[in-house]
């Protein structure tokens, strides 16, 4: 999906329901921050990412973006990557689940699993990412939208 400039991508569908923690059970991953807006400006998105990445060590952090292989919708992800995340490893998730309105739920589940494992699988990293990974994954920042609408950003951390 990422080897050329193509229009369109694979579609998918799904719904998600999960709990990060519950009473009386130790938690290992926490949602530290979240941002959402229907149509934020490019400056707002960059501010979100700058804020969520502030004080995080690139060797302990993955930025997971909603790249889908669609040349039109991926432009915003590449712009955000170049403006805010060039020192961090950057990954994708839609090539694993398809594109649908709630695919960021899949990204959350993937991030939780990676944080529990402490590593980034090779198939998550973007092929054009020059940073190969982390020495110990402790934070994942997710940024996603669907065709320019419904932008969300999350920051998850391993406790």
PDB file of C-alpha atoms in Angstrom:
ATOM      1  CA  UNK A   1       0.000   0.000   0.000  1.00  0.00           C
ATOM      2  CA  UNK A   2       2.891   2.385   0.574  1.00  0.00           C
ATOM      3  CA  UNK A   3       5.046   1.636  -2.477  1.00  0.00           C
ATOM      4  CA  UNK A   4       3.567   4.290  -4.774  1.00  0.00           C
ATOM      5  CA  UNK A   5       1.056   7.096  -5.135  1.00  0.00           C
ATOM      6  CA  UNK A   6      -2.341   5.473  -5.499  1.00  0.00           C
ATOM      7  CA  UNK A   7      -5.884   6.657  -5.014  1.00  0.00           C
ATOM      8  CA  UNK A   8      -8.030   4.530  -2.754  1.00  0.00           C
ATOM      9  CA  UNK A   9      -7.135   1.853  -0.235  1.00  0.00           C
ATOM     10  CA  UNK A  10      -8.526  -1.311   1.336  1.00  0.00           C
ATOM     11  CA  UNK A  11     -11.725  -0.865   3.272  1.00  0.00           C
ATOM     12  CA  UNK A  12     -12.665  -2.501   6.521  1.00  0.00           C
ATOM     13  CA  UNK A  13     -15.253  -2.309   9.219  1.00  0.00           C
ATOM     14  CA  UNK A  14     -15.401  -2.899  12.901  1.00  0.00           C
ATOM     15  CA  UNK A  15     -16.492  -1.740  16.286  1.00  0.00           C
ATOM     16  CA  UNK A  16     -14.549  -1.726  19.504  1.00  0.00           C
ATOM     17  CA  UNK A  17     -15.269  -1.955  23.175  1.00  0.00           C
ATOM     18  CA  UNK A  18     -12.585  -2.512  25.761  1.00  0.00           C
ATOM     19  CA  UNK A  19     -11.551  -1.302  29.195  1.00  0.00           C
ATOM     20  CA  UNK A  20      -7.993  -0.186  29.936  1.00  0.00           C
ATOM     21  CA  UNK A  21      -8.320  -0.894  33.647  1.00  0.00           C
ATOM     22  CA  UNK A  22     -10.836  -1.913  36.260  1.00  0.00           C
ATOM     23  CA  UNK A  23     -11.242  -1.745  40.014  1.00  0.00           C
ATOM     24  CA  UNK A  24      -8.936  -3.963  42.006  1.00  0.00           C
ATOM     25  CA  UNK A  25      -6.789  -5.052  39.070  1.00  0.00           C
ATOM     26  CA  UNK A  26      -3.356  -3.588  38.358  1.00  0.00           C
ATOM     27  CA  UNK A  27      -3.196  -1.525  35.202  1.00  0.00           C
ATOM     28  CA  UNK A  28      -0.253  -1.670  32.848  1.00  0.00           C
ATOM     29  CA  UNK A  29      -1.331   0.850  30.178  1.00  0.00           C
ATOM     30  CA  UNK A  30      -3.059   4.189  30.692  1.00  0.00           C
ATOM     31  CA  UNK A  31      -4.643   6.719  28.362  1.00  0.00           C
ATOM     32  CA  UNK A  32      -2.744   9.852  29.367  1.00  0.00           C
ATOM     33  CA  UNK A  33      -4.296  12.428  27.013  1.00  0.00           C
ATOM     34  CA  UNK A  34      -6.695  12.712  24.087  1.00  0.00           C
ATOM     35  CA  UNK A  35      -7.617  15.386  21.539  1.00  0.00           C
ATOM     36  CA  UNK A  36     -10.498  15.389  19.052  1.00  0.00           C
ATOM     37  CA  UNK A  37     -12.047  17.793  16.551  1.00  0.00           C
ATOM     38  CA  UNK A  38     -14.096  17.413  13.406  1.00  0.00           C
ATOM     39  CA  UNK A  39     -11.975  19.676  11.177  1.00  0.00           C
ATOM     40  CA  UNK A  40      -8.949  21.120  12.997  1.00  0.00           C
ATOM     41  CA  UNK A  41      -6.479  23.316  11.163  1.00  0.00           C
ATOM     42  CA  UNK A  42      -3.047  21.981  10.269  1.00  0.00           C
ATOM     43  CA  UNK A  43      -1.598  24.228  12.999  1.00  0.00           C
ATOM     44  CA  UNK A  44      -3.978  22.710  15.581  1.00  0.00           C
ATOM     45  CA  UNK A  45      -2.962  19.177  14.598  1.00  0.00           C
ATOM     46  CA  UNK A  46       0.716  20.066  14.834  1.00  0.00           C
ATOM     47  CA  UNK A  47       0.056  21.654  18.240  1.00  0.00           C
ATOM     48  CA  UNK A  48      -1.700  18.456  19.404  1.00  0.00           C
ATOM     49  CA  UNK A  49       1.259  16.325  18.369  1.00  0.00           C
ATOM     50  CA  UNK A  50       3.824  18.731  19.808  1.00  0.00           C
ATOM     51  CA  UNK A  51       1.938  18.713  23.123  1.00  0.00           C
ATOM     52  CA  UNK A  52       1.483  14.940  23.240  1.00  0.00           C
ATOM     53  CA  UNK A  53       5.136  14.303  22.324  1.00  0.00           C
ATOM     54  CA  UNK A  54       6.557  16.932  24.682  1.00  0.00           C
ATOM     55  CA  UNK A  55       9.130  15.472  27.091  1.00  0.00           C
ATOM     56  CA  UNK A  56       8.900  11.964  25.553  1.00  0.00           C
ATOM     57  CA  UNK A  57      12.097  10.114  24.654  1.00  0.00           C
ATOM     58  CA  UNK A  58      12.110   9.081  20.959  1.00  0.00           C
ATOM     59  CA  UNK A  59      13.789   5.816  21.981  1.00  0.00           C
ATOM     60  CA  UNK A  60      10.746   4.958  24.109  1.00  0.00           C
ATOM     61  CA  UNK A  61       7.978   6.335  21.866  1.00  0.00           C
ATOM     62  CA  UNK A  62       6.126   5.344  18.689  1.00  0.00           C
ATOM     63  CA  UNK A  63       3.947   7.731  16.695  1.00  0.00           C
ATOM     64  CA  UNK A  64       1.193   5.634  15.127  1.00  0.00           C
ATOM     65  CA  UNK A  65      -0.648   7.350  12.259  1.00  0.00           C
ATOM     66  CA  UNK A  66      -3.610   6.369  10.124  1.00  0.00           C
ATOM     67  CA  UNK A  67      -1.711   6.006   6.863  1.00  0.00           C
ATOM     68  CA  UNK A  68      -3.846   3.988   4.451  1.00  0.00           C
ATOM     69  CA  UNK A  69      -1.925   4.098   1.186  1.00  0.00           C
ATOM     70  CA  UNK A  70      -4.451   6.541  -0.307  1.00  0.00           C
ATOM     71  CA  UNK A  71      -2.349   9.361  -1.748  1.00  0.00           C
ATOM     72  CA  UNK A  72      -5.018  12.007  -1.060  1.00  0.00           C
ATOM     73  CA  UNK A  73      -5.756  11.257   2.594  1.00  0.00           C
ATOM     74  CA  UNK A  74      -2.159  10.367   3.502  1.00  0.00           C
ATOM     75  CA  UNK A  75      -0.894  13.871   2.592  1.00  0.00           C
ATOM     76  CA  UNK A  76      -1.981  15.231   5.982  1.00  0.00           C
ATOM     77  CA  UNK A  77      -0.149  12.446   7.793  1.00  0.00           C
ATOM     78  CA  UNK A  78       3.074  13.084   5.877  1.00  0.00           C
ATOM     79  CA  UNK A  79       2.779  16.832   6.623  1.00  0.00           C
ATOM     80  CA  UNK A  80       2.238  16.185  10.343  1.00  0.00           C
ATOM     81  CA  UNK A  81       5.144  13.707  10.368  1.00  0.00           C
ATOM     82  CA  UNK A  82       7.532  16.191   8.773  1.00  0.00           C
ATOM     83  CA  UNK A  83       6.390  19.062  10.997  1.00  0.00           C
ATOM     84  CA  UNK A  84       6.410  17.304  14.381  1.00  0.00           C
ATOM     85  CA  UNK A  85       7.730  13.745  14.493  1.00  0.00           C
ATOM     86  CA  UNK A  86      10.951  13.438  12.482  1.00  0.00           C
ATOM     87  CA  UNK A  87      12.913  12.291  15.559  1.00  0.00           C
ATOM     88  CA  UNK A  88      10.412   9.533  16.412  1.00  0.00           C
ATOM     89  CA  UNK A  89       9.723   6.168  14.821  1.00  0.00           C
ATOM     90  CA  UNK A  90       6.468   6.407  12.863  1.00  0.00           C
ATOM     91  CA  UNK A  91       4.127   3.521  12.191  1.00  0.00           C
ATOM     92  CA  UNK A  92       0.836   2.811  10.475  1.00  0.00           C
ATOM     93  CA  UNK A  93      -2.158   0.637  11.295  1.00  0.00           C
ATOM     94  CA  UNK A  94      -4.769   0.854   8.520  1.00  0.00           C
ATOM     95  CA  UNK A  95      -2.880  -1.576   6.289  1.00  0.00           C
ATOM     96  CA  UNK A  96      -3.633  -4.145   9.023  1.00  0.00           C
ATOM     97  CA  UNK A  97      -7.350  -3.457   9.566  1.00  0.00           C
ATOM     98  CA  UNK A  98      -8.619  -1.469   6.592  1.00  0.00           C
ATOM     99  CA  UNK A  99     -10.093   2.019   6.532  1.00  0.00           C
ATOM    100  CA  UNK A 100     -13.337   2.710   8.373  1.00  0.00           C
ATOM    101  CA  UNK A 101     -14.702   5.461  10.653  1.00  0.00           C
ATOM    102  CA  UNK A 102     -13.677   3.839  13.949  1.00  0.00           C
ATOM    103  CA  UNK A 103     -10.357   2.295  12.896  1.00  0.00           C
ATOM    104  CA  UNK A 104      -8.621   4.358  15.595  1.00  0.00           C
ATOM    105  CA  UNK A 105     -10.147   1.809  18.016  1.00  0.00           C
ATOM    106  CA  UNK A 106      -8.037  -0.833  16.292  1.00  0.00           C
ATOM    107  CA  UNK A 107      -5.028   1.493  16.696  1.00  0.00           C
ATOM    108  CA  UNK A 108      -5.735   1.751  20.430  1.00  0.00           C
ATOM    109  CA  UNK A 109      -5.892  -2.036  20.800  1.00  0.00           C
ATOM    110  CA  UNK A 110      -2.683  -2.406  18.751  1.00  0.00           C
ATOM    111  CA  UNK A 111      -0.932   0.252  20.847  1.00  0.00           C
ATOM    112  CA  UNK A 112      -1.956  -1.441  24.099  1.00  0.00           C
ATOM    113  CA  UNK A 113      -0.573  -4.764  22.890  1.00  0.00           C
ATOM    114  CA  UNK A 114       2.692  -3.195  21.724  1.00  0.00           C
ATOM    115  CA  UNK A 115       3.108  -1.378  25.049  1.00  0.00           C
ATOM    116  CA  UNK A 116       2.523  -4.603  26.973  1.00  0.00           C
ATOM    117  CA  UNK A 117       5.073  -6.396  24.755  1.00  0.00           C
ATOM    118  CA  UNK A 118       7.490  -3.449  24.932  1.00  0.00           C
ATOM    119  CA  UNK A 119       8.340  -3.546  21.239  1.00  0.00           C
ATOM    120  CA  UNK A 120       7.214  -2.459  17.785  1.00  0.00           C
ATOM    121  CA  UNK A 121       6.556  -5.216  15.231  1.00  0.00           C
ATOM    122  CA  UNK A 122       8.368  -4.676  11.920  1.00  0.00           C
ATOM    123  CA  UNK A 123       5.074  -4.618   9.991  1.00  0.00           C
ATOM    124  CA  UNK A 124       3.882  -1.526  11.889  1.00  0.00           C
ATOM    125  CA  UNK A 125       6.791   0.788  11.010  1.00  0.00           C
ATOM    126  CA  UNK A 126       6.379   2.890   7.878  1.00  0.00           C
ATOM    127  CA  UNK A 127       8.736   1.746   5.102  1.00  0.00           C
ATOM    128  CA  UNK A 128      10.009   5.316   4.679  1.00  0.00           C
ATOM    129  CA  UNK A 129      10.770   5.719   8.392  1.00  0.00           C
ATOM    130  CA  UNK A 130      14.516   6.012   8.872  1.00  0.00           C
ATOM    131  CA  UNK A 131      14.244   5.206  12.589  1.00  0.00           C
ATOM    132  CA  UNK A 132      14.026   1.456  13.136  1.00  0.00           C
ATOM    133  CA  UNK A 133      12.394   1.340  16.551  1.00  0.00           C
ATOM    134  CA  UNK A 134      12.776   1.804  20.278  1.00  0.00           C
ATOM    135  CA  UNK A 135      15.033   0.263  22.872  1.00  0.00           C
ATOM    136  CA  UNK A 136      11.969  -0.162  25.156  1.00  0.00           C
ATOM    137  CA  UNK A 137       8.534   1.020  24.050  1.00  0.00           C
ATOM    138  CA  UNK A 138       6.834   3.013  26.830  1.00  0.00           C
ATOM    139  CA  UNK A 139       4.632   5.510  24.952  1.00  0.00           C
ATOM    140  CA  UNK A 140       2.463   5.477  21.847  1.00  0.00           C
ATOM    141  CA  UNK A 141       0.950   8.632  20.352  1.00  0.00           C
ATOM    142  CA  UNK A 142      -1.821   7.923  17.844  1.00  0.00           C
ATOM    143  CA  UNK A 143      -3.108  10.377  15.239  1.00  0.00           C
ATOM    144  CA  UNK A 144      -5.975   9.472  12.943  1.00  0.00           C
ATOM    145  CA  UNK A 145      -8.687  10.941  10.745  1.00  0.00           C
ATOM    146  CA  UNK A 146     -10.960   9.640   8.013  1.00  0.00           C
ATOM    147  CA  UNK A 147     -10.658  11.517   4.717  1.00  0.00           C
ATOM    148  CA  UNK A 148      -9.912  14.786   6.513  1.00  0.00           C
ATOM    149  CA  UNK A 149     -12.762  14.557   9.045  1.00  0.00           C
ATOM    150  CA  UNK A 150     -13.040  13.333  12.619  1.00  0.00           C
ATOM    151  CA  UNK A 151      -9.451  13.917  13.741  1.00  0.00           C
ATOM    152  CA  UNK A 152      -8.322  12.247  16.984  1.00  0.00           C
ATOM    153  CA  UNK A 153      -5.039  11.982  18.836  1.00  0.00           C
ATOM    154  CA  UNK A 154      -4.247   9.800  21.838  1.00  0.00           C
ATOM    155  CA  UNK A 155      -1.287   9.373  24.153  1.00  0.00           C
ATOM    156  CA  UNK A 156      -0.916   6.011  25.859  1.00  0.00           C
ATOM    157  CA  UNK A 157       1.813   5.098  28.321  1.00  0.00           C
ATOM    158  CA  UNK A 158       3.050   1.922  29.950  1.00  0.00           C
ATOM    159  CA  UNK A 159       2.909   2.278  33.719  1.00  0.00           C
TER     160      UNK A 159
END
